[in-house]
C-alpha cells in the first residue's frame, strides 16, 4: 500500500484522508509508511466498512474470493464487461481506492487490505483455494489423485504434482468435463456443495479417522474435487476453483451497480419547505412539552433501567403526542445533556433551563444534532420477541443504526431535483443499497419503516424528499442546520387570543413565559402547530394557591392578550377568588378555621370528610387528626376552596417544585500514560496540508506507538485498545492474551445501570464492540460492552 500511496498526488491522497478520517486525527501520521500502516489496521478497516454502498461490498467480496485478480479478469466475473455495469464497476473500484481498501498495483493486480480480505468467512459461499486445502497433503496422495485424473506431472516431487493438479482444476472446462463423467449421486452432491456456503468445522480432531461419507463422495475425493481435512471434523471441503467450475459459465457473482428504482412525483421546493415546517414545528412543540413534563414530574426508572411503558404513556398523554415522539424527544434530550439519571428517576438538568428559554428553532437544532449522532434508533419499541423496550435504557452502541440514518438521507439526496418518493416506504430499499450493513429494527414490517417515520416527524424528510434540515444534517454543517431551523420555524409566540368560551389559543409555538403563565391558570387541551388552554374554577384556584391575586392574574393575562379579556373569563377569575380562602388550614395536627360559623358547622357534618376526624372547638375553629396537606386535598376534593396558612397567620404559597438532576458524572480518569483514542470528527485537520506534508516527508514506517512506545502484540490487542477506553496498556494486553489463548479472566465491569460488578469470564469470543463470554456469576452466556470494562485480572 505504501508504494501505491507514494504514487498519488496531493488531491488524491487528500481524498483518501477525507474518506478515512480516523487515521488523520491526532497524532497525525508522520510518513506515508505510517499512514499505510494505520489504513490497514483492523480497527480502522472496521470503521470504514459500514459506510460502503452495496456495489463496493460486492466488488470487495468478489476480490476476496478470487484472490489475485486484475480489473479485466474481475469484470466478466461480475458480468460487468460492458455498458452501465462496467461504469458501475469502475465507480465501485474508485470508491474502494479512495478509502484505501482496494488499490491497483503496478502489475495491474488489485490489492486488498488484509483485514478486509478476512471480513468474510466464505466469500461468495466459496471455500479456500485448492493450494491452501492441499497444503498438508503428501506427494503420494497427490500422485494417486493425478493418476485417477490421467494427468502426468512434469516431475514426481510434491511441488510439481501440486502444480499439475492446480493447473488442471483451474481450467473450468476440464472440471466440467470431469463432473459430467461422474456418477449421478456424485454430480448431485457436487452441485449441492457448490451452491451453498461451506460448513465450519465444530472442533479439531488430532487422531482417528472420519466416517459417514455421503453417497458419491468417495469418487469426488479420489479426483480432488473434494478434499478431506484429516485434522478437522466435518464434511469434505470443495476448493473454490472446483465450486466455480461446477456453477458453470452462466453463473456470475452478485453485482448491483444501480440503486433500486423509486417511484417519484414532481414536487417544488416550497412544498417541501411547507411540509417540513409543519412537521418540525409540531415536533418542536411536542418535544418542549415532553421535557416540561419530565422537568415538573421526573419519570421513574425501572429496576432494570430505562423508562417503562407506563411512564411513557403518562408523558405522552400529558404532552398529547404519540409514543414514538416521546421516545425521540427523550433520547435526543438525553444525548444533548438536557436529561440525566437522578437516582431512581430521570430528571431535567440545569442545561434544560437554558434550553427552555431559547427560541423553538434553536431548541429544535439542539435536539436534531443530538438525534443525528445517537448510537441507537430511538423509535425502536419492540425486541425480536415483540416485547416492549424501555426508553433511555442505555442499550449497547449500534453503529449500524447511525449508518442507517445517514444512509436514508444520502439515499434521499440521490433523487432527481424537483422529485420526491411517491411512497416514502420505498426509500427503505435505497437504504439497503447505500448502507447494506445498517441495522434494521425487528418491529419494522418494511425495511427501515421506523427510521423513515422518525425522519419525517423531525422534518428532515418531507414528501419523500430531502428538506433543508436534512440537507444540513447530511452535510454535517451545524451553522446551516441552525439557519434551516430558523427559516422553517417562526419565532415563539408571546401572545394569545382569549375566547368567551374560557379558552386561550396560541398560534405557533408558545414562548416559555406564556406557556408558564397559561399552564399556571389553565389546563392545556391541545398542542402542536397551535396550542389551546381552557380555564376552569379548578385551574384558576391553582393559580390562587400559588400566591397570585385575582388582579395579578387578570393583569398578566391581559398583558399577553391580543384583544381585551372577555367578560366571562374576568368573572370566572373574580368569582373563584371570592370563594378562595374562605376556609383556612393550619397544622396542629391540623386546624381549620374561618369567619363563617355556618360553613364550619357544614364541614364538621360533611359525610365525605369524616375520615379527617374533624372536631369543632369553637364556632369558627375545627381541629383535624389529619396532616395539613391531606386535609387540604380532602377539602378540595369535596368541592371547597381552602388555603394553607403559616403559623404566623399569613397564607402559605404553594409552588410546584422544579427538581433538577445533577450534571452527568465525568468519564473515569485514564491511567497515566494512556491516551484516549480520538474519534473521527473530534478534531479538525487540514487534510490538504497533511497530504502535502506526507508526500514531501520521509517514507519509512515507524514502529507503532499506541500509548508509551510499546507496540501492539497482535491484531486482537489493537482491536481491544480501540474500544477499551478505560483500560491500561497492561489490562488490554491481559484481555487480548485471554481471548487468543482461551483463558479465563476476571473483569471489573460497569453495567448500564451504573453499578459496578466483578465477573469471572471464560470461553471468550471477541465481537467488537462486544465481548461474548460464559459468565460464572450468572452461569450463562452473556454479552459485555468492551468500553464498560474498567479492569482485568487473571481468572
PDB file of C-alpha atoms in Angstrom, residues 10 51 66 86 95 130 133 275 329 360 392 428 498 534 556 586 590 651 682 711 716 732:
ATOM      1  CA  UNK A  10      -1.780  15.590  -3.147  1.00  0.00           C
ATOM      2  CA  UNK A  51     -20.070   3.377   5.189  1.00  0.00           C
ATOM      3  CA  UNK A  66     -10.720 -14.727  -6.269  1.00  0.00           C
ATOM      4  CA  UNK A  86     -18.848  -1.588 -16.433  1.00  0.00           C
ATOM      5  CA  UNK A  95     -14.667   4.377  -4.148  1.00  0.00           C
ATOM      6  CA  UNK A 130      -7.007 -25.703  -3.793  1.00  0.00           C
ATOM      7  CA  UNK A 133      -6.585 -27.085   1.144  1.00  0.00           C
ATOM      8  CA  UNK A 275     -44.339  20.179   4.826  1.00  0.00           C
ATOM      9  CA  UNK A 329     -37.591  13.583  22.419  1.00  0.00           C
ATOM     10  CA  UNK A 360     -38.138  26.989  19.133  1.00  0.00           C
ATOM     11  CA  UNK A 392     -33.368   5.592  27.953  1.00  0.00           C
ATOM     12  CA  UNK A 428     -36.016   1.612   2.665  1.00  0.00           C
ATOM     13  CA  UNK A 498     -58.801  34.550  24.590  1.00  0.00           C
ATOM     14  CA  UNK A 534     -59.105  26.016  28.916  1.00  0.00           C
ATOM     15  CA  UNK A 556     -50.836  39.059  33.494  1.00  0.00           C
ATOM     16  CA  UNK A 586     -53.202  25.415  59.881  1.00  0.00           C
ATOM     17  CA  UNK A 590     -54.200  20.432  61.583  1.00  0.00           C
ATOM     18  CA  UNK A 651     -51.100  32.453  53.506  1.00  0.00           C
ATOM     19  CA  UNK A 682     -13.361  15.388  17.277  1.00  0.00           C
ATOM     20  CA  UNK A 711       3.824  -1.730  20.005  1.00  0.00           C
ATOM     21  CA  UNK A 716      -6.564  -8.607  18.983  1.00  0.00           C
ATOM     22  CA  UNK A 732      -5.532  -4.534  27.264  1.00  0.00           C
TER      23      UNK A 732
END
